PDB file of C-alpha atoms in Angstrom:
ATOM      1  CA  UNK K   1      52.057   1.743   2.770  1.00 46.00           C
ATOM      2  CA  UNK K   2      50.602   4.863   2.245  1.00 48.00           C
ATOM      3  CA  UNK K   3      47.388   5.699   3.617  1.00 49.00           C
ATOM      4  CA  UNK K   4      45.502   6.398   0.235  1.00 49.00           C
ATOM      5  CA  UNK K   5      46.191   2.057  -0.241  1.00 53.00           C
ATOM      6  CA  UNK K   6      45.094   1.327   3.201  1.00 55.00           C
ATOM      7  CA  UNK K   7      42.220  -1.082   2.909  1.00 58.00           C
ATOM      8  CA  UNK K   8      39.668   0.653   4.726  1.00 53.00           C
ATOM      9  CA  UNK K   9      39.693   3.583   3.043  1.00 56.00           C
ATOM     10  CA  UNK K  10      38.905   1.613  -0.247  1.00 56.00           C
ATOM     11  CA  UNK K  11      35.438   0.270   0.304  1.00 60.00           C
ATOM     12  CA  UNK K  12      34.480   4.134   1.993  1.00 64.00           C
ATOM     13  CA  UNK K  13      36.405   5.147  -1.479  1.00 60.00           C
ATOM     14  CA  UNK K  14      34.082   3.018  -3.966  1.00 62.00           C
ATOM     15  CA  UNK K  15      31.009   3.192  -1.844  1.00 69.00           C
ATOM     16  CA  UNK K  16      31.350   7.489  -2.262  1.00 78.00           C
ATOM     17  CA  UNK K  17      32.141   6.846  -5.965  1.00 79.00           C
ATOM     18  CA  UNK K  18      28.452   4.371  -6.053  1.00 82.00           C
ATOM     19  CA  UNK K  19      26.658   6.964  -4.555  1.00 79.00           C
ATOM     20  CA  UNK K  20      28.148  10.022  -6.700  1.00 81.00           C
ATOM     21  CA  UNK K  21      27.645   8.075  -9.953  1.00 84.00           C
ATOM     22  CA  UNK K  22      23.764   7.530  -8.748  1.00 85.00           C
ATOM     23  CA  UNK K  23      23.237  11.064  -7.838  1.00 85.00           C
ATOM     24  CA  UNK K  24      24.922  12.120 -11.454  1.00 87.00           C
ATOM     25  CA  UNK K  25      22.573   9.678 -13.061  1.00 88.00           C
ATOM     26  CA  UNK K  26      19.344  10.790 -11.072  1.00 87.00           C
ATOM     27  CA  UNK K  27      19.999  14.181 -11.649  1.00 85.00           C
ATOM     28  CA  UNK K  28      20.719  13.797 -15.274  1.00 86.00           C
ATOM     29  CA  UNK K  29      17.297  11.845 -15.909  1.00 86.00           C
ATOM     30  CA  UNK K  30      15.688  14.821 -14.100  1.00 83.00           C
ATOM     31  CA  UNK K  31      17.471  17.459 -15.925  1.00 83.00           C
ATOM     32  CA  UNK K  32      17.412  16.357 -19.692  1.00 84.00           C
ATOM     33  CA  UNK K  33      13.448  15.948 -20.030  1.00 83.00           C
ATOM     34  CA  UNK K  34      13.352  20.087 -18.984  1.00 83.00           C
ATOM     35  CA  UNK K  35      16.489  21.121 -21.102  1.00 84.00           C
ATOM     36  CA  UNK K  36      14.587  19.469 -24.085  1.00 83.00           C
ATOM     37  CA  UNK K  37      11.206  21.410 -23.258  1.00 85.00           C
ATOM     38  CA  UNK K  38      13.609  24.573 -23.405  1.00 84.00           C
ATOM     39  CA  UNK K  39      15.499  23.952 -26.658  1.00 82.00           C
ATOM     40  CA  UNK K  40      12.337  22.823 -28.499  1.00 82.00           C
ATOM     41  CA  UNK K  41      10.049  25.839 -26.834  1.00 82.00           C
ATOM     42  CA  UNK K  42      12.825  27.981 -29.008  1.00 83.00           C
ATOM     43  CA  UNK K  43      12.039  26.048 -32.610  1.00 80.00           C
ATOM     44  CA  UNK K  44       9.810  26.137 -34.983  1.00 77.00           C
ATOM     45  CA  UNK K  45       7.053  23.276 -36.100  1.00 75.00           C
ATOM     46  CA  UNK K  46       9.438  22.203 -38.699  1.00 73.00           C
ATOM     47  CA  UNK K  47      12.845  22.316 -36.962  1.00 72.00           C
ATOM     48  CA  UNK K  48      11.174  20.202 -34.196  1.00 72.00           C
ATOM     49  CA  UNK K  49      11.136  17.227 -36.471  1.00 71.00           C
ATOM     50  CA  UNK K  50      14.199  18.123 -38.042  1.00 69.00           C
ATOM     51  CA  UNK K  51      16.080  16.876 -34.725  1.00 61.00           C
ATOM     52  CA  UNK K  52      18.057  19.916 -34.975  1.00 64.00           C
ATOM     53  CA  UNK K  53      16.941  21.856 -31.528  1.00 61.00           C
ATOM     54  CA  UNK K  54      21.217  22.334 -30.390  1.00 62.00           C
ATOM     55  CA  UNK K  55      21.378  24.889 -33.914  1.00 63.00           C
ATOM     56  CA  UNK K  56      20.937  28.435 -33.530  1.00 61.00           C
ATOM     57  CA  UNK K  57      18.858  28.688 -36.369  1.00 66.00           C
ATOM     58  CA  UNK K  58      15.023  28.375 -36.195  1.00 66.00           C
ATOM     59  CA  UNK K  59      14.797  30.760 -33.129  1.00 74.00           C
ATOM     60  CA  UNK K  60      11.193  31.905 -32.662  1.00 78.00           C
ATOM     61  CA  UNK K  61      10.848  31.615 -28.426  1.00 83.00           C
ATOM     62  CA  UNK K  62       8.524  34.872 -28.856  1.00 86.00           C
ATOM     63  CA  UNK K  63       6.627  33.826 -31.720  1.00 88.00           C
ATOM     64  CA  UNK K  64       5.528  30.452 -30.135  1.00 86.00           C
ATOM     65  CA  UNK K  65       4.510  32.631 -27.177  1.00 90.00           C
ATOM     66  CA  UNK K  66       2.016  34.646 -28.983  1.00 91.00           C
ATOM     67  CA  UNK K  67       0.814  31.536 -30.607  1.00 90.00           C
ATOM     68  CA  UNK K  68       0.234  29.863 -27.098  1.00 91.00           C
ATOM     69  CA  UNK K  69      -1.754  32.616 -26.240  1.00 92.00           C
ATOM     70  CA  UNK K  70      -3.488  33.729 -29.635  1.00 91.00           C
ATOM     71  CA  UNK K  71      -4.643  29.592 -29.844  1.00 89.00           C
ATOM     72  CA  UNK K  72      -8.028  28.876 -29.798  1.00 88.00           C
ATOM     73  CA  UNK K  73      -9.311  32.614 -28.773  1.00 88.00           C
ATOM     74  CA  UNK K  74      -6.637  32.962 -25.777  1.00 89.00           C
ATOM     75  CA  UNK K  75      -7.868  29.790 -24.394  1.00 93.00           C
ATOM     76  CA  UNK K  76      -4.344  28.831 -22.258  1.00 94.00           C
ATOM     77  CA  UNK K  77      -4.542  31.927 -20.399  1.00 94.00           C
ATOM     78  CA  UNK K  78      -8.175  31.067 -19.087  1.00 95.00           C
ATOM     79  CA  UNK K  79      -6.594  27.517 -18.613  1.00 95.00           C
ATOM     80  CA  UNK K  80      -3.459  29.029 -16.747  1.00 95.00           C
ATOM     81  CA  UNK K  81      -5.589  31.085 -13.912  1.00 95.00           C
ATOM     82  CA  UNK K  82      -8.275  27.899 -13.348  1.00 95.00           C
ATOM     83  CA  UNK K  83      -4.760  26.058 -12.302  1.00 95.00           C
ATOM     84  CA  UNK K  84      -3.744  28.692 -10.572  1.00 95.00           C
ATOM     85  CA  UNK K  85      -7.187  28.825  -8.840  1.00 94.00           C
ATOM     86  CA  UNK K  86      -7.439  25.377  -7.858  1.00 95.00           C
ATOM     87  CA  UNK K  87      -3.730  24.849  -6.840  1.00 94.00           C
ATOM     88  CA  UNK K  88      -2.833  27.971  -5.151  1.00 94.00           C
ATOM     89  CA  UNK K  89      -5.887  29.020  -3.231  1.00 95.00           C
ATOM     90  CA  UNK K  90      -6.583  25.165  -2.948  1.00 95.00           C
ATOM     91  CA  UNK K  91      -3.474  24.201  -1.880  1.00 95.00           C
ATOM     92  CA  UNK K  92      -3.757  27.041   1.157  1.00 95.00           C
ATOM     93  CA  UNK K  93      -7.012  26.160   2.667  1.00 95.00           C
ATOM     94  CA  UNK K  94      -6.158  22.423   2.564  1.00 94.00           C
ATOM     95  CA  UNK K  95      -2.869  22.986   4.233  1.00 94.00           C
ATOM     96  CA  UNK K  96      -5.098  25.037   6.962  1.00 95.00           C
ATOM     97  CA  UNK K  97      -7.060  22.295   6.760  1.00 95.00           C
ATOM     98  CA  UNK K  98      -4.998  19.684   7.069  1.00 94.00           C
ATOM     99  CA  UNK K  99      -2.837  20.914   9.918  1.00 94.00           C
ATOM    100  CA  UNK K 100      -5.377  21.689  12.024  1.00 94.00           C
ATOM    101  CA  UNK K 101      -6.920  18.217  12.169  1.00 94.00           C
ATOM    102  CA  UNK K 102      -3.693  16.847  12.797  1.00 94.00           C
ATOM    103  CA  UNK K 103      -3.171  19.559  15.192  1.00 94.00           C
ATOM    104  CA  UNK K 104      -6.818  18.441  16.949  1.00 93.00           C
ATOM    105  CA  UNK K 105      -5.292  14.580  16.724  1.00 93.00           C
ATOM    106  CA  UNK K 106      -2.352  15.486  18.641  1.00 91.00           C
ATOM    107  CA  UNK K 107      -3.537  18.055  20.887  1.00 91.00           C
ATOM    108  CA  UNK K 108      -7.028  16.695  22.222  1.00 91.00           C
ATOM    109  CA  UNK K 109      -7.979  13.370  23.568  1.00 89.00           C
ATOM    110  CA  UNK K 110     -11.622  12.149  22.058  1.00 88.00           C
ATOM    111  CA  UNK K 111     -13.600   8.707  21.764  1.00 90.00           C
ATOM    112  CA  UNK K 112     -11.823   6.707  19.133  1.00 90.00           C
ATOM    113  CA  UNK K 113      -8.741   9.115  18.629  1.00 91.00           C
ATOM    114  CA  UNK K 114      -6.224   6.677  17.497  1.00 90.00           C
ATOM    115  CA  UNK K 115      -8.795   4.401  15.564  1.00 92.00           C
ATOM    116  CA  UNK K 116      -9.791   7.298  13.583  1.00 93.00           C
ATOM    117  CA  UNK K 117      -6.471   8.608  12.501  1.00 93.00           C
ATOM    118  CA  UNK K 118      -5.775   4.999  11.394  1.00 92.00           C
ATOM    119  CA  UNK K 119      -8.529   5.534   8.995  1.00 92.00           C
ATOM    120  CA  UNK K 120      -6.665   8.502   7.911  1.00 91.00           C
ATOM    121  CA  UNK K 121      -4.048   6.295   7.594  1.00 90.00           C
ATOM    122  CA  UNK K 122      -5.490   4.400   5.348  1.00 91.00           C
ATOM    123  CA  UNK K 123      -6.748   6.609   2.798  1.00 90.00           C
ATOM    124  CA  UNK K 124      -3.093   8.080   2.439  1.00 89.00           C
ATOM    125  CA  UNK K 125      -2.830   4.351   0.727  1.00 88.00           C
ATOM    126  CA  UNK K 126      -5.596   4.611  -1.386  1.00 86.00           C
ATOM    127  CA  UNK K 127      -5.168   6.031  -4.881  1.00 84.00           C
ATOM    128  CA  UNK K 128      -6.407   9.115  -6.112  1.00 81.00           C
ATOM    129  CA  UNK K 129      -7.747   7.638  -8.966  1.00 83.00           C
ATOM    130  CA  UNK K 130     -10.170   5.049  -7.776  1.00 86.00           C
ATOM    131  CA  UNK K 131     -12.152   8.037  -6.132  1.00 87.00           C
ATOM    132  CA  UNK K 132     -12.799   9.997  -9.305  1.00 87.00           C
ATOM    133  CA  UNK K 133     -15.710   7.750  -9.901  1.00 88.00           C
ATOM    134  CA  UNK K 134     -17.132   7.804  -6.436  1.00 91.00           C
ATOM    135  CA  UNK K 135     -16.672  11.781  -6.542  1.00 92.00           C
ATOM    136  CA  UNK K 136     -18.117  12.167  -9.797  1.00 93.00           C
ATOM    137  CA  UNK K 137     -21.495  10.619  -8.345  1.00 93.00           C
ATOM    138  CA  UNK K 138     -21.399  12.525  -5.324  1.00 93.00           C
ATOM    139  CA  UNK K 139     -21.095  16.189  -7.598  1.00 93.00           C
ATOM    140  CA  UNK K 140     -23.399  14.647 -10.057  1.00 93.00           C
ATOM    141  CA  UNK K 141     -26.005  14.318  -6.680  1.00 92.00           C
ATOM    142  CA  UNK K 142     -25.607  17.506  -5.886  1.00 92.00           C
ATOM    143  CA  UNK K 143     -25.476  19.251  -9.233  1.00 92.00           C
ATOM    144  CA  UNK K 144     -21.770  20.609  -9.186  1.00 92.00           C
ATOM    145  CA  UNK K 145     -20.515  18.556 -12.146  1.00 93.00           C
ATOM    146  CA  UNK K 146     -18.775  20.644 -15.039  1.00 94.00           C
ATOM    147  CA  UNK K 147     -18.783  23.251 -12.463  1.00 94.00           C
ATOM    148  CA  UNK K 148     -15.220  25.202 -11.157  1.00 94.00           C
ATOM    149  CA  UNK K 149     -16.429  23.823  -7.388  1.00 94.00           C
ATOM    150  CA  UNK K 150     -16.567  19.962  -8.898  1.00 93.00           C
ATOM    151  CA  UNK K 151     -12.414  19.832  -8.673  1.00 93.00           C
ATOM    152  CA  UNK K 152     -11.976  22.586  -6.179  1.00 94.00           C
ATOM    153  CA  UNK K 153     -13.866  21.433  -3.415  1.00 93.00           C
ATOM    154  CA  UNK K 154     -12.210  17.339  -3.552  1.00 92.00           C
ATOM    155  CA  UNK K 155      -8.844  19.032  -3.019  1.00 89.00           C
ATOM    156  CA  UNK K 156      -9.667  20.687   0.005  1.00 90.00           C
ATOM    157  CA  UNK K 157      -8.820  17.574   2.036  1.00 89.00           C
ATOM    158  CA  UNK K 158      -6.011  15.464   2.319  1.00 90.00           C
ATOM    159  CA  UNK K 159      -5.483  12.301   4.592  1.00 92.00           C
ATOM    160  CA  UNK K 160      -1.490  12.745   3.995  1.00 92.00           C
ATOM    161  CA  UNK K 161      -1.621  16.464   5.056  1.00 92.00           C
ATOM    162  CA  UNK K 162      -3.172  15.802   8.204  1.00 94.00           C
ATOM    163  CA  UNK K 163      -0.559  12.969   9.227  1.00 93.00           C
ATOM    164  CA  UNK K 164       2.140  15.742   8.170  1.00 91.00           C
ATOM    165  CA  UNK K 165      -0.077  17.785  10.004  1.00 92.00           C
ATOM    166  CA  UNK K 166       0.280  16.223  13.468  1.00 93.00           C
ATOM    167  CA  UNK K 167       3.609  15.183  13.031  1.00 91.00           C
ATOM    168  CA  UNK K 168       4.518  19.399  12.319  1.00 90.00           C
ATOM    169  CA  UNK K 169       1.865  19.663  15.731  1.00 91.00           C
ATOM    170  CA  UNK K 170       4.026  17.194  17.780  1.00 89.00           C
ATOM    171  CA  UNK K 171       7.413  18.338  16.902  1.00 86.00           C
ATOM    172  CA  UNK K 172       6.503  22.215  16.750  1.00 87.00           C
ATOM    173  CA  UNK K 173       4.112  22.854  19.501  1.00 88.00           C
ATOM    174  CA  UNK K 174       5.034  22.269  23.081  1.00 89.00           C
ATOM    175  CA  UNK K 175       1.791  21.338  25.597  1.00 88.00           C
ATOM    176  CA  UNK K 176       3.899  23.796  28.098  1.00 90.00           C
ATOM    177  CA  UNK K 177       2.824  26.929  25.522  1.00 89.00           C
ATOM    178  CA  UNK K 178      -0.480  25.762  25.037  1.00 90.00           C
ATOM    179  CA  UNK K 179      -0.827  25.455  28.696  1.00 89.00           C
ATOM    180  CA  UNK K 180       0.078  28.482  29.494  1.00 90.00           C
ATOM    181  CA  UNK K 181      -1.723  30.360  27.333  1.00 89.00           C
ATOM    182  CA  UNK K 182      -4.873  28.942  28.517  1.00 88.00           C
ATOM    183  CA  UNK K 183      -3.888  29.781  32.001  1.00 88.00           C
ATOM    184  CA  UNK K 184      -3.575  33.651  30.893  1.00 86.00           C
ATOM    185  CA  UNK K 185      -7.008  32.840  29.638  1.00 86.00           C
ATOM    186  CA  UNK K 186      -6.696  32.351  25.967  1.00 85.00           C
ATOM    187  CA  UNK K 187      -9.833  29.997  24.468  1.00 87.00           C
ATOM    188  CA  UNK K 188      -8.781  27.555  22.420  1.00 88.00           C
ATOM    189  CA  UNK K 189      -9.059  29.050  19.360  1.00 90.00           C
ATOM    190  CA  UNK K 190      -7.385  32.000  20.742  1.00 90.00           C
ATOM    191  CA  UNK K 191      -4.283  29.526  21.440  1.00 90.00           C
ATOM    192  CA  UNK K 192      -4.672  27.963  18.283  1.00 91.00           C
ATOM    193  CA  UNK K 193      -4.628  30.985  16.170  1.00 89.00           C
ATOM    194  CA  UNK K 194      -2.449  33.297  17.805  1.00 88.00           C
ATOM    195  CA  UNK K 195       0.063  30.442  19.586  1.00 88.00           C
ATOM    196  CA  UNK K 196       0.046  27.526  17.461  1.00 90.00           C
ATOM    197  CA  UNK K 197      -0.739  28.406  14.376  1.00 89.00           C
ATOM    198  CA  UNK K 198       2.560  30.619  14.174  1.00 88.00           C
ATOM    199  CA  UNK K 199       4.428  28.059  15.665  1.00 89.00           C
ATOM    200  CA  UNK K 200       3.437  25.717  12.828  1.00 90.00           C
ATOM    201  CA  UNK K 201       4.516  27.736  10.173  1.00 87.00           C
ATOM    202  CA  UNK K 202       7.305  25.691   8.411  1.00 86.00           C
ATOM    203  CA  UNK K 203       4.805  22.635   8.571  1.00 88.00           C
ATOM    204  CA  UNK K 204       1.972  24.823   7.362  1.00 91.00           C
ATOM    205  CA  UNK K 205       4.224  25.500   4.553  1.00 90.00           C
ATOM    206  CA  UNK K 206       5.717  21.898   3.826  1.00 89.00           C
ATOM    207  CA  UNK K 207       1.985  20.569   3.645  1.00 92.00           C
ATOM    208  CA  UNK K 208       1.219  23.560   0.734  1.00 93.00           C
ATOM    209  CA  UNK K 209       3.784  22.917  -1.058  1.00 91.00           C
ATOM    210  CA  UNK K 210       2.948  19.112  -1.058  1.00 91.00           C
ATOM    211  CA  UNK K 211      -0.117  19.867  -2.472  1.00 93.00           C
ATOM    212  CA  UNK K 212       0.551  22.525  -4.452  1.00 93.00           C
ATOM    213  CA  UNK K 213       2.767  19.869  -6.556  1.00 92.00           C
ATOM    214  CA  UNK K 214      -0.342  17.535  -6.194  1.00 91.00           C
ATOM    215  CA  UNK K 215      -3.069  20.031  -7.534  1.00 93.00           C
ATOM    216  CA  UNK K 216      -1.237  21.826  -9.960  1.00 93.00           C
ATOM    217  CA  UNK K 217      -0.538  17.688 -11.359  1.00 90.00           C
ATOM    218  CA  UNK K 218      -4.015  16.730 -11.253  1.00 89.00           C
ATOM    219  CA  UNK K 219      -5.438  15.870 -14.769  1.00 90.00           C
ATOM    220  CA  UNK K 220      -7.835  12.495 -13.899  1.00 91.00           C
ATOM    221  CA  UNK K 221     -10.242  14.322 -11.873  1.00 92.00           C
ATOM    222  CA  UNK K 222     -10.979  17.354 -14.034  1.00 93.00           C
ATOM    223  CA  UNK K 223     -10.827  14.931 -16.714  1.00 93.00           C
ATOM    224  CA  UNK K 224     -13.700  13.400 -15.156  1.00 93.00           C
ATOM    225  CA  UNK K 225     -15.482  16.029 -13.844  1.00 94.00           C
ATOM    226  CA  UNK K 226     -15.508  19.093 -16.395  1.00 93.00           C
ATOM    227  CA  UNK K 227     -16.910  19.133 -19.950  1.00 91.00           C
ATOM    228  CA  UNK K 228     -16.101  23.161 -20.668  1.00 92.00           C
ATOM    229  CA  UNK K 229     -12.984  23.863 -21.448  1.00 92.00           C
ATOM    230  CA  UNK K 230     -13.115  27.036 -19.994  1.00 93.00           C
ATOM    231  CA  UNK K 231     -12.635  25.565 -16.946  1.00 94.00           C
ATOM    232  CA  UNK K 232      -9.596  23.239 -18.322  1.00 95.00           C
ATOM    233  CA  UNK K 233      -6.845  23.317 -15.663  1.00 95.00           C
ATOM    234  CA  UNK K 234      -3.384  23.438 -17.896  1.00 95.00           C
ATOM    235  CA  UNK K 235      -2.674  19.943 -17.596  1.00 93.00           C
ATOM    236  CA  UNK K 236      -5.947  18.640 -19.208  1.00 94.00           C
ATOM    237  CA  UNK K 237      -6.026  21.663 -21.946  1.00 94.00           C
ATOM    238  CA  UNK K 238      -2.515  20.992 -23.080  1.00 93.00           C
ATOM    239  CA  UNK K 239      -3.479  17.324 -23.258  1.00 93.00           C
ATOM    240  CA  UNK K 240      -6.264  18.196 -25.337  1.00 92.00           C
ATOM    241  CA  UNK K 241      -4.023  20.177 -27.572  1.00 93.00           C
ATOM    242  CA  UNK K 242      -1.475  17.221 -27.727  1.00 90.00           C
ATOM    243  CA  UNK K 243      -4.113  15.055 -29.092  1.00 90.00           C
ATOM    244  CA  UNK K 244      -4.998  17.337 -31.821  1.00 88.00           C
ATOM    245  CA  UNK K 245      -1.556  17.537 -32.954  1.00 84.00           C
ATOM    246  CA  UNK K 246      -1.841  14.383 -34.590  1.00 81.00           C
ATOM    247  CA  UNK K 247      -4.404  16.349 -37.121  1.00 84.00           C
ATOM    248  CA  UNK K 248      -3.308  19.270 -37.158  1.00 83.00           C
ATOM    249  CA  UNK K 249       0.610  19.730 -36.421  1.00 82.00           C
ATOM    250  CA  UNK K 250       0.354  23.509 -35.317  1.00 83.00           C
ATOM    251  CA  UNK K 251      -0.285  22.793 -32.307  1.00 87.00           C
ATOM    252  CA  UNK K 252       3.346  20.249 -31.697  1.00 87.00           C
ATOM    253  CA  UNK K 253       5.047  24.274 -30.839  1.00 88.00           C
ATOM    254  CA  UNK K 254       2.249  25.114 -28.586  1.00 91.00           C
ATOM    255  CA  UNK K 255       1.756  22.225 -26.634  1.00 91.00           C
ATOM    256  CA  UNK K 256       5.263  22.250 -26.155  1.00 91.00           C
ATOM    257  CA  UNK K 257       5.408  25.958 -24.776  1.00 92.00           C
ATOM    258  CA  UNK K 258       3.069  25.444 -22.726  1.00 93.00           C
ATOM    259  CA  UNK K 259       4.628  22.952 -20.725  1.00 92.00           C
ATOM    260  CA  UNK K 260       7.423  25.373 -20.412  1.00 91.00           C
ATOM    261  CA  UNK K 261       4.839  27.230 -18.697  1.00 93.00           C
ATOM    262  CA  UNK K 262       3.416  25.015 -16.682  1.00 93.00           C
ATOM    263  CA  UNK K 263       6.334  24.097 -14.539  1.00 91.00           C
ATOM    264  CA  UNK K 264       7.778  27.654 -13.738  1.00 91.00           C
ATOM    265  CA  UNK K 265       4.898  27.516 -11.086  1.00 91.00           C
ATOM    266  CA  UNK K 266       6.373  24.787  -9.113  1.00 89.00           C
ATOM    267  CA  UNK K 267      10.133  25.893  -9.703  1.00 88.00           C
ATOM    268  CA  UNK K 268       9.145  29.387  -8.503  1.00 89.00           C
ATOM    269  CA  UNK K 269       7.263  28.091  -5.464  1.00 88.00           C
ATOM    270  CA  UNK K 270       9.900  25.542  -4.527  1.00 85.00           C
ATOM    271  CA  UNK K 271      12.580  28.302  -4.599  1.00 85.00           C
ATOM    272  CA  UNK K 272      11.032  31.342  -3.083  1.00 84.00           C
ATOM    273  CA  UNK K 273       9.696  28.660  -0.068  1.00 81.00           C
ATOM    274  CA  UNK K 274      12.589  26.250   0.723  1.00 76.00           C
ATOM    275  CA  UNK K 275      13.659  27.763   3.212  1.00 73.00           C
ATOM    276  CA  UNK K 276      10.605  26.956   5.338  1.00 69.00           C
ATOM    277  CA  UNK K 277      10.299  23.867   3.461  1.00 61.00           C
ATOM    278  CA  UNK K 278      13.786  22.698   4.822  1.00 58.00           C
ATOM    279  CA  UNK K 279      12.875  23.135   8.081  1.00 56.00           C
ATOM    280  CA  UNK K 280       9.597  21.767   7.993  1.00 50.00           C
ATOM    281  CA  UNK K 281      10.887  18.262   7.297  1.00 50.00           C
ATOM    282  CA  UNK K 282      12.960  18.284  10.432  1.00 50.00           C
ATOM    283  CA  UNK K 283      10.252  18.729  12.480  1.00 48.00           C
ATOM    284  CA  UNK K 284      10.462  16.838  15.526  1.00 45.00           C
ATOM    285  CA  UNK K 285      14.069  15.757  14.518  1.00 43.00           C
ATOM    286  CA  UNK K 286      15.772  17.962  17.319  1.00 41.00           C
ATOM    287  CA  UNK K 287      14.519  19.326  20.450  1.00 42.00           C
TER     288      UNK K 287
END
């Protein structure tokens, strides 16, 4: 018998096949949605309902570009820096943020430590969405509704970055190093900063890019929160557009290269920072 037929080597056979045909399929339902946003980002309004994006013909990549950005006085380029605005600089002080308290709940011992963090816990569980209201009357108190600081300041802080964060603080930072450098006399922001902080880097990053991905997505709070569309993040001004389509069909080419857009941020973050991001996700795995 040879061993190819041997009977243990089947189920290892078909279970590799199982998970091979998943992968294919998961990767496939990921891929398509973005190979249609390229082919139809190429096409004109009419070729788009034509269902005729795999032809040659119809090319006009460029000319939808200067549309996107000739619409409505230039208005996606003012909607493309307030995302980057409140994603990129957002995303890095609430990673700083974020790892530092969980650096403080591993680090230090205070009243109520572990009760605490299990309210932290907690609010990782707690949708995003049922505290737009509560955060909308807060800003509304203190006068910062329709205001850039109404969406920036609510994505400063993040219960699930601070449980990365001490997790990264754990697995990164030894006590032996922190020891030490308080007994050549470093303060402890000294240690923080110049020890631990730099010893944290691949969490610092992980945590960014986590919510990066979640800022860049968010479209129910500035929904809720901003009236001027001036300070439209992309998602909420392309879903504007989208909704005007329906009346007035110029915009279908638009909308759709501006999604295009929108996700080279995240592709272009993702690959110029896995590397960190790999290594981040061990953390704590080996030691």
């Amino acid at each position: 018998m040879s061993t190819t037929d041997s009977p243990l080597l089947r189920p290892k056979l078909l279970g590799r096949a199982t998970v091979n045909a998943v992968v294919a399929v998961s990767v496939l339902y990921t891929l398509l949605p973005v190979l249609w946003l390229v082919l139809a980002s190429t096409k004109t309004r009419d070729a788009l309902f034509s269902s005729d994006l795999l032809s040659l013909s119809d090319f006009s990549f460029v000319q939808n570009l200067q549309e996107l950005f000739a619409m409505d006085g230039g208005l996606y380029g003012r909607w493309y820096v307030n995302s980057l605005l409140y994603a990129v600089v957002g995303a890095a002080v609430g990673a700083l943020v974020s790892v530092a308290c969980g650096y403080a709940f591993d680090k230090y011992r205070f009243r109520h430590k572990e009760k605490l963090f299990g309210l932290v816990l907690a609010a990782v569980m707690v949708p995003q969405t049922v505290l737009a209201l509560p955060l909308y009357l807060m800003a509304s108190e203190a006068g910062l509704v329709n205001t850039f600081w109404a969406v920036f300041i609510p994505v400063l802080f993040n219960p699930f970055g601070v449980y990365l964060g001490r997790i990264f603080a754990r697995g990164y930072v030894p006590d032996e190093v922190l020891e030490a450098a308080r007994v050549d006399g470093a303060g402890e922001l000294t240690t923080y900063a110049r020890v631990a902080l730099r010893m944290l880097g691949p969490g610092l990053i992980t945590v960014f890019l986590f919510q990066l991905t979640a800022i860049w997505n968010n479209f129910f709070l500035p929904m809720v929160m901003l009236s001027d569309q001036d300070l439209y993040p992309v998602s909420l001004g392309l879903y504007q557009w989208n909704s005007a389509a329906s009346v007035s069909p110029e915009y279908y080419p638009v909308v759709i290269m501006g999604s295009l857009l929108a996700v080279l941020p995240l592709i272009l973050a993702f690959v110029l920072l896995q590397r960190f991001w790999r290594s981040g996700l061990t953390a704590g795995a080996v030691k």
